[in-house]
Amino acid sequence: MSRSRPLPVPVLRRVVHGATRAPSVHNTQPWRWRATGGCLELHLDPARRLLATDPDGRSATISCGAALHHAQVVAGALGWSSTVVRHPEGPAASLLARIQHEPAAPPHDAAALLEAVEVRFTDRRRFTSWPIPQDRLAHLVDVARAWGAEATVVTDARDRLRAERLVLQAGALQARSRRTAEERDAWVDRRTPDGIPAAVLTRSGVRADAHPHRYESVPDTDLERQDLRDADSLMVLHAENDDPPSWLRAGEGLSALWLTATTLGLSVVPLSQATEVDEVREALRHQVLGGAGHALLLARIGWQEIGRSEQPRTPRRPVDEVLDLA
Ligand SMILES: Cc1cc2nc3c(=O)[nH]c(=O)nc-3n(C[C@H](O)[C@H](O)[C@H](O)COP(=O)(O)O)c2cc1C
């Protein structure tokens, strides 16, 4: 007999609050939570999709997958295990997951991961040149895999060079698209509890510690800049299929590896432009993954300097705005 029970409302609100801390493309927070029939449902919010930048909804679904993982981590730490049915109404439906909960002892790493939910953020400052030991990277790959996602560290020098060129090419192609540029600008400095405040965006030329990123204005021919530096580790999340179930799993894997990286003191910065542009994503598949899988997201990983100044955080919409209590 199932021991599943609806979460008490205070727990439910803490779970959803924790889930809102998840990373999302342009901080769009493209999720809605609904408590109904004793379950907690996660929906993709179509009004928050990036129709020019992410027409398939790949990055939006990955973002929701990250929120789904955050919700499971927080519920686990509060003494509730989660049983998740993904895509209960089929892969095209906006209902992404239905979660049932039952009381359970928190996992051994619950406290560390709960803290990581609170402190994790996208730190776009340059990494130090300290290399990441291979066993740590292998551990992050294993963590993603445990959540049903495939991740590969790009170590071969030629593959890396190709990936670097493709990241730059994607940025240049997007810079030429007026709709994509307008969409990006619409999500920067909105003065609402979503999008990316200007204060978190370090800019090359203004701050010595800035790393090139998609939110600065760059000429579309600037292929000489380096979005990746030699000491940065580069990871590709990929899957056999390029479809919503794979994207959701990739998001859960991204969140799992990012929270674990946070507990290890490592910094993760997604680079989704390369997977948002169709021809670049295809090129990644053939030139970097050897045709073995579909690239879903790139991320650079590295160490930030110890004792660096606090960075301002991106805001989140309050629980009442993202949770419907039936
Ligand atoms: C699917 C996805 C794609 C992202 N793509 C980029 C990117 O291309 N460049 C970047 O600087 N940050 C990227 N981010 C990070 C988001 O901008 C960041 O998570 C969001 O602004 C919230 O900020 P926080 O991570 O500091 O909480 C991405 C995040 C996700 C989940």
mmCIF file of N, CA and C and ligand atoms in Angstrom, residues 21 23-27 59 62-63 120-122 124 196 213-215 254 258 269-273 297 314 316, ligand 1:
data_model
loop_
_atom_site.group_PDB
_atom_site.id
_atom_site.type_symbol
_atom_site.label_atom_id
_atom_site.label_comp_id
_atom_site.label_asym_id
_atom_site.label_seq_id
_atom_site.Cartn_x
_atom_site.Cartn_y
_atom_site.Cartn_z
ATOM 1 N N ARG A 21 14.858 28.698 -6.307
ATOM 2 C CA ARG A 21 16.285 29.084 -6.324
ATOM 3 C C ARG A 21 17.022 28.446 -7.507
ATOM 4 N N PRO A 23 18.553 27.518 -11.135
ATOM 5 C CA PRO A 23 18.986 28.364 -12.250
ATOM 6 C C PRO A 23 18.013 28.241 -13.421
ATOM 7 N N SER A 24 17.893 29.285 -14.220
ATOM 8 C CA SER A 24 17.056 29.195 -15.427
ATOM 9 C C SER A 24 17.610 30.139 -16.479
ATOM 10 N N VAL A 25 17.363 29.794 -17.726
ATOM 11 C CA VAL A 25 17.901 30.601 -18.824
ATOM 12 C C VAL A 25 17.355 32.030 -18.710
ATOM 13 N N HIS A 26 18.234 33.024 -18.763
ATOM 14 C CA HIS A 26 17.889 34.452 -18.594
ATOM 15 C C HIS A 26 17.118 34.709 -17.294
ATOM 16 N N ASN A 27 17.197 33.785 -16.346
ATOM 17 C CA ASN A 27 16.397 33.883 -15.106
ATOM 18 C C ASN A 27 14.917 34.106 -15.425
ATOM 19 N N SER A 59 16.004 24.955 -23.540
ATOM 20 C CA SER A 59 16.590 25.587 -22.347
ATOM 21 C C SER A 59 15.532 25.798 -21.263
ATOM 22 N N ILE A 62 15.052 22.435 -19.606
ATOM 23 C CA ILE A 62 16.221 22.140 -18.760
ATOM 24 C C ILE A 62 16.105 22.941 -17.458
ATOM 25 N N SER A 63 15.674 24.196 -17.574
ATOM 26 C CA SER A 63 15.515 25.035 -16.375
ATOM 27 C C SER A 63 14.483 24.409 -15.432
ATOM 28 N N ARG A 120 24.246 28.614 -4.057
ATOM 29 C CA ARG A 120 24.638 28.476 -5.467
ATOM 30 C C ARG A 120 24.241 29.714 -6.268
ATOM 31 N N PHE A 121 25.101 30.136 -7.147
ATOM 32 C CA PHE A 121 24.712 31.182 -8.093
ATOM 33 C C PHE A 121 25.646 31.124 -9.296
ATOM 34 N N THR A 122 25.276 31.825 -10.361
ATOM 35 C CA THR A 122 26.102 31.846 -11.574
ATOM 36 C C THR A 122 27.133 32.954 -11.407
ATOM 37 N N ARG A 124 29.982 34.794 -13.028
ATOM 38 C CA ARG A 124 30.578 34.967 -14.360
ATOM 39 C C ARG A 124 31.957 35.604 -14.315
ATOM 40 N N ILE A 196 17.795 39.288 -15.349
ATOM 41 C CA ILE A 196 19.136 39.435 -14.776
ATOM 42 C C ILE A 196 19.415 40.900 -14.474
ATOM 43 N N HIS A 213 30.701 37.161 -21.573
ATOM 44 C CA HIS A 213 29.435 36.446 -21.412
ATOM 45 C C HIS A 213 28.397 37.021 -22.358
ATOM 46 N N ARG A 214 27.263 36.343 -22.466
ATOM 47 C CA ARG A 214 26.296 36.678 -23.504
ATOM 48 C C ARG A 214 25.567 37.984 -23.263
ATOM 49 N N TYR A 215 25.706 38.570 -22.082
ATOM 50 C CA TYR A 215 24.929 39.762 -21.774
ATOM 51 C C TYR A 215 25.666 41.056 -22.057
ATOM 52 N N LEU A 254 21.917 18.652 -14.450
ATOM 53 C CA LEU A 254 22.641 19.922 -14.306
ATOM 54 C C LEU A 254 22.564 20.408 -12.863
ATOM 55 N N TRP A 258 25.619 20.731 -10.331
ATOM 56 C CA TRP A 258 25.933 22.108 -9.923
ATOM 57 C C TRP A 258 25.903 22.229 -8.394
ATOM 58 N N VAL A 269 29.242 27.658 -14.956
ATOM 59 C CA VAL A 269 28.558 28.683 -15.760
ATOM 60 C C VAL A 269 28.048 28.029 -17.051
ATOM 61 N N PRO A 270 26.721 27.900 -17.207
ATOM 62 C CA PRO A 270 26.199 27.340 -18.458
ATOM 63 C C PRO A 270 26.498 28.272 -19.631
ATOM 64 N N LEU A 271 26.671 27.669 -20.809
ATOM 65 C CA LEU A 271 26.873 28.438 -22.052
ATOM 66 C C LEU A 271 25.855 27.899 -23.047
ATOM 67 N N SER A 272 24.619 28.387 -22.969
ATOM 68 C CA SER A 272 23.574 27.712 -23.752
ATOM 69 C C SER A 272 23.442 28.229 -25.172
ATOM 70 N N GLN A 273 24.166 29.305 -25.522
ATOM 71 C CA GLN A 273 24.009 29.812 -26.892
ATOM 72 C C GLN A 273 24.343 28.734 -27.923
ATOM 73 N N LEU A 297 23.454 21.049 -23.538
ATOM 74 C CA LEU A 297 23.943 22.250 -22.835
ATOM 75 C C LEU A 297 25.446 22.121 -22.609
ATOM 76 N N THR A 314 20.649 37.152 -8.165
ATOM 77 C CA THR A 314 19.473 37.376 -9.012
ATOM 78 C C THR A 314 18.215 37.173 -8.163
ATOM 79 N N ARG A 316 14.122 36.272 -7.248
ATOM 80 C CA ARG A 316 13.169 35.220 -7.599
ATOM 81 C C ARG A 316 11.758 35.712 -7.330
HETATM 82 C C1 LIG B 1 19.331 26.172 -19.314
HETATM 83 C C2 LIG B 1 20.184 27.318 -18.811
HETATM 84 C C3 LIG B 1 20.923 28.072 -19.716
HETATM 85 C C4 LIG B 1 21.732 29.120 -19.272
HETATM 86 N N1 LIG B 1 22.512 29.799 -20.176
HETATM 87 C C5 LIG B 1 23.384 30.739 -19.749
HETATM 88 C C6 LIG B 1 24.282 31.370 -20.671
HETATM 89 O O1 LIG B 1 24.306 31.063 -21.868
HETATM 90 N N2 LIG B 1 25.135 32.311 -20.190
HETATM 91 C C7 LIG B 1 25.144 32.666 -18.866
HETATM 92 O O2 LIG B 1 25.940 33.522 -18.496
HETATM 93 N N3 LIG B 1 24.295 32.085 -17.966
HETATM 94 C C8 LIG B 1 23.437 31.132 -18.377
HETATM 95 N N4 LIG B 1 22.596 30.503 -17.485
HETATM 96 C C9 LIG B 1 22.585 30.919 -16.077
HETATM 97 C C10 LIG B 1 21.352 31.787 -15.798
HETATM 98 O O3 LIG B 1 21.496 33.053 -16.404
HETATM 99 C C11 LIG B 1 21.158 31.913 -14.279
HETATM 100 O O4 LIG B 1 20.894 30.641 -13.753
HETATM 101 C C12 LIG B 1 20.003 32.831 -13.911
HETATM 102 O O5 LIG B 1 20.279 34.144 -14.304
HETATM 103 C C13 LIG B 1 19.737 32.808 -12.403
HETATM 104 O O6 LIG B 1 20.885 33.237 -11.713
HETATM 105 P P1 LIG B 1 21.644 32.327 -10.655
HETATM 106 O O7 LIG B 1 22.096 31.069 -11.349
HETATM 107 O O8 LIG B 1 22.801 33.192 -10.210
HETATM 108 O O9 LIG B 1 20.707 32.005 -9.532
HETATM 109 C C14 LIG B 1 21.778 29.445 -17.893
HETATM 110 C C15 LIG B 1 21.026 28.679 -16.979
HETATM 111 C C16 LIG B 1 20.248 27.620 -17.427
HETATM 112 C C17 LIG B 1 19.480 26.779 -16.435
#
